[in-house]
JSON list of C-alpha atoms in Angstrom, two decimals:
[
{"chain": "A", "resi": 8, "resn": "UNK", "atom": "CA", "xyz": [89.05, 87.00, 80.90]},
{"chain": "A", "resi": 9, "resn": "UNK", "atom": "CA", "xyz": [90.09, 90.11, 82.87]},
{"chain": "A", "resi": 10, "resn": "UNK", "atom": "CA", "xyz": [93.13, 89.34, 85.06]},
{"chain": "A", "resi": 11, "resn": "UNK", "atom": "CA", "xyz": [94.84, 91.42, 87.73]},
{"chain": "A", "resi": 12, "resn": "UNK", "atom": "CA", "xyz": [98.38, 90.44, 88.64]},
{"chain": "A", "resi": 13, "resn": "UNK", "atom": "CA", "xyz": [100.04, 91.99, 91.69]},
{"chain": "A", "resi": 14, "resn": "UNK", "atom": "CA", "xyz": [103.78, 91.51, 91.94]},
{"chain": "A", "resi": 15, "resn": "UNK", "atom": "CA", "xyz": [104.64, 91.90, 95.62]},
{"chain": "A", "resi": 16, "resn": "UNK", "atom": "CA", "xyz": [108.23, 90.73, 95.30]},
{"chain": "A", "resi": 17, "resn": "UNK", "atom": "CA", "xyz": [109.32, 93.93, 97.05]},
{"chain": "A", "resi": 18, "resn": "UNK", "atom": "CA", "xyz": [106.63, 93.82, 99.70]},
{"chain": "A", "resi": 19, "resn": "UNK", "atom": "CA", "xyz": [103.16, 95.27, 100.06]},
{"chain": "A", "resi": 20, "resn": "UNK", "atom": "CA", "xyz": [101.68, 98.04, 102.17]},
{"chain": "A", "resi": 21, "resn": "UNK", "atom": "CA", "xyz": [98.30, 99.73, 101.91]},
{"chain": "A", "resi": 22, "resn": "UNK", "atom": "CA", "xyz": [99.66, 102.90, 100.29]},
{"chain": "A", "resi": 23, "resn": "UNK", "atom": "CA", "xyz": [101.62, 100.92, 97.69]},
{"chain": "A", "resi": 24, "resn": "UNK", "atom": "CA", "xyz": [98.56, 98.87, 96.74]},
{"chain": "A", "resi": 25, "resn": "UNK", "atom": "CA", "xyz": [96.29, 101.91, 96.39]},
{"chain": "A", "resi": 26, "resn": "UNK", "atom": "CA", "xyz": [98.90, 103.69, 94.24]},
{"chain": "A", "resi": 27, "resn": "UNK", "atom": "CA", "xyz": [99.37, 100.59, 92.08]},
{"chain": "A", "resi": 28, "resn": "UNK", "atom": "CA", "xyz": [95.64, 100.34, 91.35]},
{"chain": "A", "resi": 29, "resn": "UNK", "atom": "CA", "xyz": [95.49, 104.04, 90.49]},
{"chain": "A", "resi": 30, "resn": "UNK", "atom": "CA", "xyz": [98.17, 103.40, 87.88]},
{"chain": "A", "resi": 31, "resn": "UNK", "atom": "CA", "xyz": [95.88, 100.82, 86.24]},
{"chain": "A", "resi": 32, "resn": "UNK", "atom": "CA", "xyz": [93.13, 103.34, 85.57]},
{"chain": "A", "resi": 33, "resn": "UNK", "atom": "CA", "xyz": [92.77, 104.60, 82.00]},
{"chain": "A", "resi": 34, "resn": "UNK", "atom": "CA", "xyz": [92.96, 108.12, 83.50]},
{"chain": "A", "resi": 35, "resn": "UNK", "atom": "CA", "xyz": [94.54, 107.93, 86.98]},
{"chain": "A", "resi": 36, "resn": "UNK", "atom": "CA", "xyz": [94.10, 111.65, 87.70]},
{"chain": "A", "resi": 37, "resn": "UNK", "atom": "CA", "xyz": [90.41, 111.48, 86.82]},
{"chain": "A", "resi": 38, "resn": "UNK", "atom": "CA", "xyz": [89.92, 108.40, 89.01]},
{"chain": "A", "resi": 39, "resn": "UNK", "atom": "CA", "xyz": [91.59, 110.14, 91.95]},
{"chain": "A", "resi": 40, "resn": "UNK", "atom": "CA", "xyz": [89.45, 113.23, 91.37]},
{"chain": "A", "resi": 41, "resn": "UNK", "atom": "CA", "xyz": [86.30, 111.08, 91.36]},
{"chain": "A", "resi": 42, "resn": "UNK", "atom": "CA", "xyz": [87.30, 109.43, 94.64]},
{"chain": "A", "resi": 43, "resn": "UNK", "atom": "CA", "xyz": [88.14, 112.74, 96.28]},
{"chain": "A", "resi": 44, "resn": "UNK", "atom": "CA", "xyz": [84.80, 114.18, 95.17]},
{"chain": "A", "resi": 45, "resn": "UNK", "atom": "CA", "xyz": [83.20, 111.67, 97.54]},
{"chain": "A", "resi": 46, "resn": "UNK", "atom": "CA", "xyz": [85.22, 112.87, 100.53]},
{"chain": "A", "resi": 47, "resn": "UNK", "atom": "CA", "xyz": [85.54, 116.06, 102.59]},
{"chain": "A", "resi": 48, "resn": "UNK", "atom": "CA", "xyz": [88.69, 118.07, 101.92]},
{"chain": "A", "resi": 49, "resn": "UNK", "atom": "CA", "xyz": [90.43, 116.80, 105.05]},
{"chain": "A", "resi": 50, "resn": "UNK", "atom": "CA", "xyz": [89.98, 113.16, 103.94]},
{"chain": "A", "resi": 51, "resn": "UNK", "atom": "CA", "xyz": [91.12, 113.40, 100.33]},
{"chain": "A", "resi": 52, "resn": "UNK", "atom": "CA", "xyz": [94.01, 111.39, 98.94]},
{"chain": "A", "resi": 53, "resn": "UNK", "atom": "CA", "xyz": [96.97, 112.93, 97.17]},
{"chain": "A", "resi": 54, "resn": "UNK", "atom": "CA", "xyz": [99.67, 111.38, 95.03]},
{"chain": "A", "resi": 55, "resn": "UNK", "atom": "CA", "xyz": [102.92, 112.34, 93.38]},
{"chain": "A", "resi": 56, "resn": "UNK", "atom": "CA", "xyz": [104.90, 110.92, 90.50]},
{"chain": "A", "resi": 57, "resn": "UNK", "atom": "CA", "xyz": [108.18, 109.42, 91.67]},
{"chain": "A", "resi": 58, "resn": "UNK", "atom": "CA", "xyz": [111.21, 108.25, 89.72]},
{"chain": "A", "resi": 59, "resn": "UNK", "atom": "CA", "xyz": [113.21, 105.48, 91.39]},
{"chain": "A", "resi": 60, "resn": "UNK", "atom": "CA", "xyz": [115.93, 103.45, 89.71]},
{"chain": "A", "resi": 61, "resn": "UNK", "atom": "CA", "xyz": [114.95, 104.97, 86.38]},
{"chain": "A", "resi": 62, "resn": "UNK", "atom": "CA", "xyz": [111.33, 103.88, 86.80]},
{"chain": "A", "resi": 63, "resn": "UNK", "atom": "CA", "xyz": [108.31, 106.18, 87.04]},
{"chain": "A", "resi": 64, "resn": "UNK", "atom": "CA", "xyz": [105.52, 105.28, 89.44]},
{"chain": "A", "resi": 65, "resn": "UNK", "atom": "CA", "xyz": [102.90, 106.72, 91.75]},
{"chain": "A", "resi": 66, "resn": "UNK", "atom": "CA", "xyz": [103.40, 107.33, 95.44]},
{"chain": "A", "resi": 67, "resn": "UNK", "atom": "CA", "xyz": [100.55, 108.03, 97.81]},
{"chain": "A", "resi": 68, "resn": "UNK", "atom": "CA", "xyz": [101.30, 111.05, 99.97]},
{"chain": "A", "resi": 69, "resn": "UNK", "atom": "CA", "xyz": [100.71, 110.96, 103.74]},
{"chain": "A", "resi": 70, "resn": "UNK", "atom": "CA", "xyz": [97.05, 111.47, 104.61]},
{"chain": "A", "resi": 71, "resn": "UNK", "atom": "CA", "xyz": [95.95, 114.86, 105.93]},
{"chain": "A", "resi": 72, "resn": "UNK", "atom": "CA", "xyz": [96.08, 113.26, 109.39]},
{"chain": "A", "resi": 73, "resn": "UNK", "atom": "CA", "xyz": [99.66, 112.04, 108.71]},
{"chain": "A", "resi": 74, "resn": "UNK", "atom": "CA", "xyz": [101.81, 111.21, 111.70]},
{"chain": "A", "resi": 75, "resn": "UNK", "atom": "CA", "xyz": [100.13, 113.98, 113.65]},
{"chain": "A", "resi": 76, "resn": "UNK", "atom": "CA", "xyz": [96.79, 112.20, 113.78]},
{"chain": "A", "resi": 77, "resn": "UNK", "atom": "CA", "xyz": [95.79, 111.58, 117.36]},
{"chain": "A", "resi": 78, "resn": "UNK", "atom": "CA", "xyz": [96.61, 108.03, 118.42]},
{"chain": "A", "resi": 79, "resn": "UNK", "atom": "CA", "xyz": [93.33, 106.20, 118.88]},
{"chain": "A", "resi": 80, "resn": "UNK", "atom": "CA", "xyz": [92.26, 102.75, 119.95]},
{"chain": "A", "resi": 81, "resn": "UNK", "atom": "CA", "xyz": [89.32, 101.74, 117.78]},
{"chain": "A", "resi": 82, "resn": "UNK", "atom": "CA", "xyz": [87.25, 98.57, 117.77]},
{"chain": "A", "resi": 83, "resn": "UNK", "atom": "CA", "xyz": [85.63, 96.84, 114.80]},
{"chain": "A", "resi": 84, "resn": "UNK", "atom": "CA", "xyz": [82.20, 98.36, 115.45]},
{"chain": "A", "resi": 85, "resn": "UNK", "atom": "CA", "xyz": [83.62, 101.90, 115.29]},
{"chain": "A", "resi": 86, "resn": "UNK", "atom": "CA", "xyz": [85.54, 101.10, 112.11]},
{"chain": "A", "resi": 87, "resn": "UNK", "atom": "CA", "xyz": [82.40, 99.64, 110.55]},
{"chain": "A", "resi": 88, "resn": "UNK", "atom": "CA", "xyz": [80.46, 102.80, 111.39]},
{"chain": "A", "resi": 89, "resn": "UNK", "atom": "CA", "xyz": [83.20, 104.94, 109.84]},
{"chain": "A", "resi": 90, "resn": "UNK", "atom": "CA", "xyz": [83.07, 102.88, 106.63]},
{"chain": "A", "resi": 91, "resn": "UNK", "atom": "CA", "xyz": [79.29, 103.23, 106.51]},
{"chain": "A", "resi": 92, "resn": "UNK", "atom": "CA", "xyz": [79.67, 107.01, 106.43]},
{"chain": "A", "resi": 93, "resn": "UNK", "atom": "CA", "xyz": [81.73, 106.90, 103.22]},
{"chain": "A", "resi": 94, "resn": "UNK", "atom": "CA", "xyz": [79.38, 107.36, 100.23]},
{"chain": "A", "resi": 95, "resn": "UNK", "atom": "CA", "xyz": [80.35, 104.28, 98.23]},
{"chain": "A", "resi": 96, "resn": "UNK", "atom": "CA", "xyz": [78.39, 101.24, 97.08]},
{"chain": "A", "resi": 97, "resn": "UNK", "atom": "CA", "xyz": [77.29, 98.53, 99.48]},
{"chain": "A", "resi": 98, "resn": "UNK", "atom": "CA", "xyz": [79.69, 96.15, 97.72]},
{"chain": "A", "resi": 99, "resn": "UNK", "atom": "CA", "xyz": [82.66, 98.42, 98.45]},
{"chain": "A", "resi": 100, "resn": "UNK", "atom": "CA", "xyz": [81.59, 98.82, 102.09]},
{"chain": "A", "resi": 101, "resn": "UNK", "atom": "CA", "xyz": [81.22, 95.05, 102.41]},
{"chain": "A", "resi": 102, "resn": "UNK", "atom": "CA", "xyz": [84.75, 94.49, 101.08]},
{"chain": "A", "resi": 103, "resn": "UNK", "atom": "CA", "xyz": [86.28, 97.18, 103.33]},
{"chain": "A", "resi": 104, "resn": "UNK", "atom": "CA", "xyz": [84.56, 95.75, 106.41]},
{"chain": "A", "resi": 105, "resn": "UNK", "atom": "CA", "xyz": [85.67, 92.24, 105.43]},
{"chain": "A", "resi": 106, "resn": "UNK", "atom": "CA", "xyz": [89.30, 93.36, 105.27]},
{"chain": "A", "resi": 107, "resn": "UNK", "atom": "CA", "xyz": [89.03, 94.89, 108.74]},
{"chain": "A", "resi": 108, "resn": "UNK", "atom": "CA", "xyz": [87.33, 91.74, 109.99]},
{"chain": "A", "resi": 109, "resn": "UNK", "atom": "CA", "xyz": [90.29, 89.71, 108.75]},
{"chain": "A", "resi": 110, "resn": "UNK", "atom": "CA", "xyz": [92.61, 92.06, 110.62]},
{"chain": "A", "resi": 111, "resn": "UNK", "atom": "CA", "xyz": [90.53, 91.80, 113.80]},
{"chain": "A", "resi": 112, "resn": "UNK", "atom": "CA", "xyz": [90.37, 88.02, 113.64]},
{"chain": "A", "resi": 113, "resn": "UNK", "atom": "CA", "xyz": [94.14, 87.81, 113.15]},
{"chain": "A", "resi": 114, "resn": "UNK", "atom": "CA", "xyz": [94.78, 90.19, 116.06]},
{"chain": "A", "resi": 115, "resn": "UNK", "atom": "CA", "xyz": [92.39, 88.22, 118.26]},
{"chain": "A", "resi": 116, "resn": "UNK", "atom": "CA", "xyz": [94.22, 84.97, 117.55]},
{"chain": "A", "resi": 117, "resn": "UNK", "atom": "CA", "xyz": [97.75, 86.27, 118.08]},
{"chain": "A", "resi": 118, "resn": "UNK", "atom": "CA", "xyz": [96.91, 88.22, 121.24]},
{"chain": "A", "resi": 119, "resn": "UNK", "atom": "CA", "xyz": [94.57, 85.60, 122.73]},
{"chain": "A", "resi": 120, "resn": "UNK", "atom": "CA", "xyz": [91.57, 87.90, 123.10]},
{"chain": "A", "resi": 121, "resn": "UNK", "atom": "CA", "xyz": [88.02, 87.84, 121.80]},
{"chain": "A", "resi": 122, "resn": "UNK", "atom": "CA", "xyz": [87.11, 89.45, 118.49]},
{"chain": "A", "resi": 123, "resn": "UNK", "atom": "CA", "xyz": [85.07, 92.08, 120.33]},
{"chain": "A", "resi": 124, "resn": "UNK", "atom": "CA", "xyz": [88.03, 92.98, 122.56]},
{"chain": "A", "resi": 125, "resn": "UNK", "atom": "CA", "xyz": [90.41, 93.76, 119.67]},
{"chain": "A", "resi": 126, "resn": "UNK", "atom": "CA", "xyz": [91.51, 97.38, 119.59]},
{"chain": "A", "resi": 127, "resn": "UNK", "atom": "CA", "xyz": [93.02, 98.68, 116.35]},
{"chain": "A", "resi": 128, "resn": "UNK", "atom": "CA", "xyz": [95.99, 100.97, 116.79]},
{"chain": "A", "resi": 129, "resn": "UNK", "atom": "CA", "xyz": [97.79, 102.24, 113.69]},
{"chain": "A", "resi": 130, "resn": "UNK", "atom": "CA", "xyz": [95.19, 100.74, 111.31]},
{"chain": "A", "resi": 131, "resn": "UNK", "atom": "CA", "xyz": [92.38, 102.29, 113.36]},
{"chain": "A", "resi": 132, "resn": "UNK", "atom": "CA", "xyz": [93.36, 105.76, 112.22]},
{"chain": "A", "resi": 133, "resn": "UNK", "atom": "CA", "xyz": [90.98, 107.37, 109.75]},
{"chain": "A", "resi": 134, "resn": "UNK", "atom": "CA", "xyz": [93.76, 107.66, 107.17]},
{"chain": "A", "resi": 135, "resn": "UNK", "atom": "CA", "xyz": [93.94, 103.86, 107.06]},
{"chain": "A", "resi": 136, "resn": "UNK", "atom": "CA", "xyz": [90.15, 103.53, 106.81]},
{"chain": "A", "resi": 137, "resn": "UNK", "atom": "CA", "xyz": [90.11, 105.92, 103.85]},
{"chain": "A", "resi": 138, "resn": "UNK", "atom": "CA", "xyz": [92.90, 104.12, 102.04]},
{"chain": "A", "resi": 139, "resn": "UNK", "atom": "CA", "xyz": [91.50, 100.63, 102.53]},
{"chain": "A", "resi": 140, "resn": "UNK", "atom": "CA", "xyz": [88.06, 101.78, 101.34]},
{"chain": "A", "resi": 141, "resn": "UNK", "atom": "CA", "xyz": [89.65, 103.56, 98.36]},
{"chain": "A", "resi": 142, "resn": "UNK", "atom": "CA", "xyz": [91.44, 100.32, 97.46]},
{"chain": "A", "resi": 143, "resn": "UNK", "atom": "CA", "xyz": [88.12, 98.43, 97.52]},
{"chain": "A", "resi": 144, "resn": "UNK", "atom": "CA", "xyz": [86.54, 101.16, 95.37]},
{"chain": "A", "resi": 145, "resn": "UNK", "atom": "CA", "xyz": [89.36, 100.86, 92.83]},
{"chain": "A", "resi": 146, "resn": "UNK", "atom": "CA", "xyz": [89.05, 97.07, 92.81]},
{"chain": "A", "resi": 147, "resn": "UNK", "atom": "CA", "xyz": [85.36, 97.43, 91.98]},
{"chain": "A", "resi": 148, "resn": "UNK", "atom": "CA", "xyz": [86.23, 99.78, 89.09]},
{"chain": "A", "resi": 149, "resn": "UNK", "atom": "CA", "xyz": [88.81, 97.33, 87.73]},
{"chain": "A", "resi": 150, "resn": "UNK", "atom": "CA", "xyz": [86.51, 94.34, 88.32]},
{"chain": "A", "resi": 151, "resn": "UNK", "atom": "CA", "xyz": [89.03, 91.56, 87.63]},
{"chain": "A", "resi": 152, "resn": "UNK", "atom": "CA", "xyz": [87.66, 88.11, 87.05]},
{"chain": "A", "resi": 153, "resn": "UNK", "atom": "CA", "xyz": [90.80, 86.66, 88.59]},
{"chain": "A", "resi": 154, "resn": "UNK", "atom": "CA", "xyz": [93.35, 88.25, 90.93]},
{"chain": "A", "resi": 155, "resn": "UNK", "atom": "CA", "xyz": [96.75, 86.60, 91.15]},
{"chain": "A", "resi": 156, "resn": "UNK", "atom": "CA", "xyz": [99.38, 87.62, 93.71]},
{"chain": "A", "resi": 157, "resn": "UNK", "atom": "CA", "xyz": [103.08, 86.78, 93.55]},
{"chain": "A", "resi": 158, "resn": "UNK", "atom": "CA", "xyz": [105.01, 85.35, 96.50]},
{"chain": "A", "resi": 159, "resn": "UNK", "atom": "CA", "xyz": [105.26, 88.20, 99.01]},
{"chain": "A", "resi": 160, "resn": "UNK", "atom": "CA", "xyz": [108.51, 89.62, 100.35]},
{"chain": "A", "resi": 161, "resn": "UNK", "atom": "CA", "xyz": [107.99, 90.24, 104.07]},
{"chain": "A", "resi": 162, "resn": "UNK", "atom": "CA", "xyz": [111.46, 91.42, 105.17]},
{"chain": "A", "resi": 163, "resn": "UNK", "atom": "CA", "xyz": [113.14, 90.55, 108.43]},
{"chain": "A", "resi": 164, "resn": "UNK", "atom": "CA", "xyz": [114.33, 92.13, 111.66]},
{"chain": "A", "resi": 165, "resn": "UNK", "atom": "CA", "xyz": [112.06, 94.00, 114.05]},
{"chain": "A", "resi": 166, "resn": "UNK", "atom": "CA", "xyz": [109.36, 96.67, 113.86]},
{"chain": "A", "resi": 167, "resn": "UNK", "atom": "CA", "xyz": [108.18, 99.13, 116.49]},
{"chain": "A", "resi": 168, "resn": "UNK", "atom": "CA", "xyz": [104.41, 99.37, 116.89]},
{"chain": "A", "resi": 169, "resn": "UNK", "atom": "CA", "xyz": [101.79, 100.09, 119.55]},
{"chain": "A", "resi": 170, "resn": "UNK", "atom": "CA", "xyz": [102.48, 96.71, 121.19]},
{"chain": "A", "resi": 171, "resn": "UNK", "atom": "CA", "xyz": [106.22, 97.39, 121.42]},
{"chain": "A", "resi": 172, "resn": "UNK", "atom": "CA", "xyz": [109.10, 95.99, 119.38]},
{"chain": "A", "resi": 173, "resn": "UNK", "atom": "CA", "xyz": [108.01, 92.89, 117.46]},
{"chain": "A", "resi": 174, "resn": "UNK", "atom": "CA", "xyz": [109.71, 90.52, 115.03]},
{"chain": "A", "resi": 175, "resn": "UNK", "atom": "CA", "xyz": [109.15, 90.86, 111.29]},
{"chain": "A", "resi": 176, "resn": "UNK", "atom": "CA", "xyz": [106.79, 89.76, 109.95]},
{"chain": "A", "resi": 177, "resn": "UNK", "atom": "CA", "xyz": [104.62, 91.16, 112.73]},
{"chain": "A", "resi": 178, "resn": "UNK", "atom": "CA", "xyz": [102.46, 88.51, 114.43]},
{"chain": "A", "resi": 179, "resn": "UNK", "atom": "CA", "xyz": [99.23, 89.65, 112.75]},
{"chain": "A", "resi": 180, "resn": "UNK", "atom": "CA", "xyz": [100.93, 89.74, 109.36]},
{"chain": "A", "resi": 181, "resn": "UNK", "atom": "CA", "xyz": [102.30, 86.23, 109.85]},
{"chain": "A", "resi": 182, "resn": "UNK", "atom": "CA", "xyz": [98.86, 85.02, 110.89]},
{"chain": "A", "resi": 183, "resn": "UNK", "atom": "CA", "xyz": [97.19, 86.60, 107.85]},
{"chain": "A", "resi": 184, "resn": "UNK", "atom": "CA", "xyz": [99.77, 85.13, 105.48]},
{"chain": "A", "resi": 185, "resn": "UNK", "atom": "CA", "xyz": [99.58, 81.59, 106.87]},
{"chain": "A", "resi": 186, "resn": "UNK", "atom": "CA", "xyz": [99.52, 79.19, 103.94]},
{"chain": "A", "resi": 187, "resn": "UNK", "atom": "CA", "xyz": [100.62, 81.86, 101.43]},
{"chain": "A", "resi": 188, "resn": "UNK", "atom": "CA", "xyz": [103.98, 81.86, 99.62]},
{"chain": "A", "resi": 189, "resn": "UNK", "atom": "CA", "xyz": [106.28, 84.39, 101.34]},
{"chain": "A", "resi": 190, "resn": "UNK", "atom": "CA", "xyz": [110.01, 85.01, 101.69]},
{"chain": "A", "resi": 191, "resn": "UNK", "atom": "CA", "xyz": [112.19, 87.27, 103.80]},
{"chain": "A", "resi": 192, "resn": "UNK", "atom": "CA", "xyz": [114.56, 88.52, 101.10]},
{"chain": "A", "resi": 193, "resn": "UNK", "atom": "CA", "xyz": [117.80, 90.37, 101.75]},
{"chain": "A", "resi": 194, "resn": "UNK", "atom": "CA", "xyz": [116.43, 93.77, 102.87]},
{"chain": "A", "resi": 195, "resn": "UNK", "atom": "CA", "xyz": [115.85, 94.39, 106.56]},
{"chain": "A", "resi": 196, "resn": "UNK", "atom": "CA", "xyz": [112.63, 95.93, 107.80]},
{"chain": "A", "resi": 197, "resn": "UNK", "atom": "CA", "xyz": [108.87, 95.42, 107.63]},
{"chain": "A", "resi": 198, "resn": "UNK", "atom": "CA", "xyz": [108.10, 95.10, 103.93]},
{"chain": "A", "resi": 199, "resn": "UNK", "atom": "CA", "xyz": [104.62, 93.64, 104.21]},
{"chain": "A", "resi": 200, "resn": "UNK", "atom": "CA", "xyz": [102.27, 95.29, 106.69]},
{"chain": "A", "resi": 201, "resn": "UNK", "atom": "CA", "xyz": [99.20, 93.78, 108.35]},
{"chain": "A", "resi": 202, "resn": "UNK", "atom": "CA", "xyz": [96.91, 95.90, 106.16]},
{"chain": "A", "resi": 203, "resn": "UNK", "atom": "CA", "xyz": [98.79, 94.86, 103.03]},
{"chain": "A", "resi": 204, "resn": "UNK", "atom": "CA", "xyz": [98.50, 91.21, 104.06]},
{"chain": "A", "resi": 205, "resn": "UNK", "atom": "CA", "xyz": [94.77, 91.53, 104.79]},
{"chain": "A", "resi": 206, "resn": "UNK", "atom": "CA", "xyz": [94.05, 93.27, 101.50]},
{"chain": "A", "resi": 207, "resn": "UNK", "atom": "CA", "xyz": [96.02, 90.76, 99.43]},
{"chain": "A", "resi": 208, "resn": "UNK", "atom": "CA", "xyz": [94.66, 87.65, 101.08]},
{"chain": "A", "resi": 209, "resn": "UNK", "atom": "CA", "xyz": [91.09, 88.94, 100.84]},
{"chain": "A", "resi": 210, "resn": "UNK", "atom": "CA", "xyz": [91.22, 89.57, 97.11]},
{"chain": "A", "resi": 211, "resn": "UNK", "atom": "CA", "xyz": [93.70, 86.93, 95.90]},
{"chain": "A", "resi": 212, "resn": "UNK", "atom": "CA", "xyz": [92.12, 84.08, 94.00]},
{"chain": "A", "resi": 213, "resn": "UNK", "atom": "CA", "xyz": [95.49, 82.37, 93.92]},
{"chain": "A", "resi": 214, "resn": "UNK", "atom": "CA", "xyz": [99.23, 82.97, 94.36]},
{"chain": "A", "resi": 215, "resn": "UNK", "atom": "CA", "xyz": [101.90, 82.39, 91.76]},
{"chain": "A", "resi": 216, "resn": "UNK", "atom": "CA", "xyz": [103.80, 83.88, 88.83]},
{"chain": "A", "resi": 217, "resn": "UNK", "atom": "CA", "xyz": [102.22, 86.04, 86.17]},
{"chain": "A", "resi": 218, "resn": "UNK", "atom": "CA", "xyz": [100.32, 83.84, 83.70]},
{"chain": "A", "resi": 219, "resn": "UNK", "atom": "CA", "xyz": [100.37, 84.15, 79.94]},
{"chain": "A", "resi": 220, "resn": "UNK", "atom": "CA", "xyz": [98.23, 87.23, 79.33]},
{"chain": "A", "resi": 221, "resn": "UNK", "atom": "CA", "xyz": [97.88, 90.33, 77.15]},
{"chain": "A", "resi": 222, "resn": "UNK", "atom": "CA", "xyz": [98.61, 93.36, 79.36]},
{"chain": "A", "resi": 223, "resn": "UNK", "atom": "CA", "xyz": [96.37, 96.39, 78.93]},
{"chain": "A", "resi": 224, "resn": "UNK", "atom": "CA", "xyz": [97.65, 98.57, 81.77]},
{"chain": "A", "resi": 225, "resn": "UNK", "atom": "CA", "xyz": [100.64, 98.29, 84.08]},
{"chain": "A", "resi": 226, "resn": "UNK", "atom": "CA", "xyz": [102.10, 100.48, 86.76]},
{"chain": "A", "resi": 227, "resn": "UNK", "atom": "CA", "xyz": [104.07, 100.83, 89.95]},
{"chain": "A", "resi": 228, "resn": "UNK", "atom": "CA", "xyz": [102.79, 101.78, 93.40]},
{"chain": "A", "resi": 229, "resn": "UNK", "atom": "CA", "xyz": [105.97, 103.06, 95.02]},
{"chain": "A", "resi": 230, "resn": "UNK", "atom": "CA", "xyz": [106.48, 102.86, 98.77]},
{"chain": "A", "resi": 231, "resn": "UNK", "atom": "CA", "xyz": [108.19, 105.33, 101.08]},
{"chain": "A", "resi": 232, "resn": "UNK", "atom": "CA", "xyz": [111.02, 103.06, 102.24]},
{"chain": "A", "resi": 233, "resn": "UNK", "atom": "CA", "xyz": [114.43, 103.80, 100.77]},
{"chain": "A", "resi": 234, "resn": "UNK", "atom": "CA", "xyz": [115.74, 100.42, 99.61]},
{"chain": "A", "resi": 235, "resn": "UNK", "atom": "CA", "xyz": [118.68, 99.31, 97.45]},
{"chain": "A", "resi": 236, "resn": "UNK", "atom": "CA", "xyz": [116.11, 98.24, 94.83]},
{"chain": "A", "resi": 237, "resn": "UNK", "atom": "CA", "xyz": [112.77, 99.54, 93.56]},
{"chain": "A", "resi": 238, "resn": "UNK", "atom": "CA", "xyz": [110.37, 99.25, 96.49]},
{"chain": "A", "resi": 239, "resn": "UNK", "atom": "CA", "xyz": [107.07, 99.01, 94.69]},
{"chain": "A", "resi": 240, "resn": "UNK", "atom": "CA", "xyz": [104.07, 96.87, 93.97]},
{"chain": "A", "resi": 241, "resn": "UNK", "atom": "CA", "xyz": [104.03, 96.17, 90.23]},
{"chain": "A", "resi": 242, "resn": "UNK", "atom": "CA", "xyz": [100.45, 95.78, 89.02]},
{"chain": "A", "resi": 243, "resn": "UNK", "atom": "CA", "xyz": [99.40, 94.44, 85.62]},
{"chain": "A", "resi": 244, "resn": "UNK", "atom": "CA", "xyz": [95.85, 94.33, 84.27]},
{"chain": "A", "resi": 245, "resn": "UNK", "atom": "CA", "xyz": [95.30, 92.23, 81.19]},
{"chain": "A", "resi": 246, "resn": "UNK", "atom": "CA", "xyz": [93.28, 89.56, 79.45]},
{"chain": "A", "resi": 247, "resn": "UNK", "atom": "CA", "xyz": [93.73, 85.99, 78.33]}
]
């Protein structure tokens, strides 16, 4: 049985999850090249090898749009159309749209608006669409029969976003993680993002500790936050 275990004890963001899955490929550079061959130059992903606390991992670099990408308000229909233009399988498109649907439903509930009225802000940027779709593409390549996620560190404090200054976890994140094992931990800041929460809760078959298994590949998707400990998603792919 092919098992994917995602240790999110130091949080989870979209870039960390994509980088972690790249580390599980038999040839991560080849996998990244294959993904980028599907995309125009401006939409390609880039990574770098990072050493933190004596540990080597992969970090996803800012998208070509980066922080300079024009701030847009995008609804689900526009996101769905953008996903349809990415030349991946129907299964990957279905998964990417389902993750965005989860985000939209959570936003609708916490803001008291209809699903159709939800406007994506940060996660409506094309960089986010590319990364979420790339994550779904990597999940299809890995094809785990069971995906297990650890309890998720969410952080504490406040975060600034398009809606203003909000408590951590952000309302949409808290909504998405309802019923899931989470904890604040001792490090301040937003350690689990809404996209990370949507991706994890969509794919997780269950939450818990790593089961008895024979690891085949393991790696670290390292985040950009400077923390007193290794801020990474630790991913393990194995069998039992």
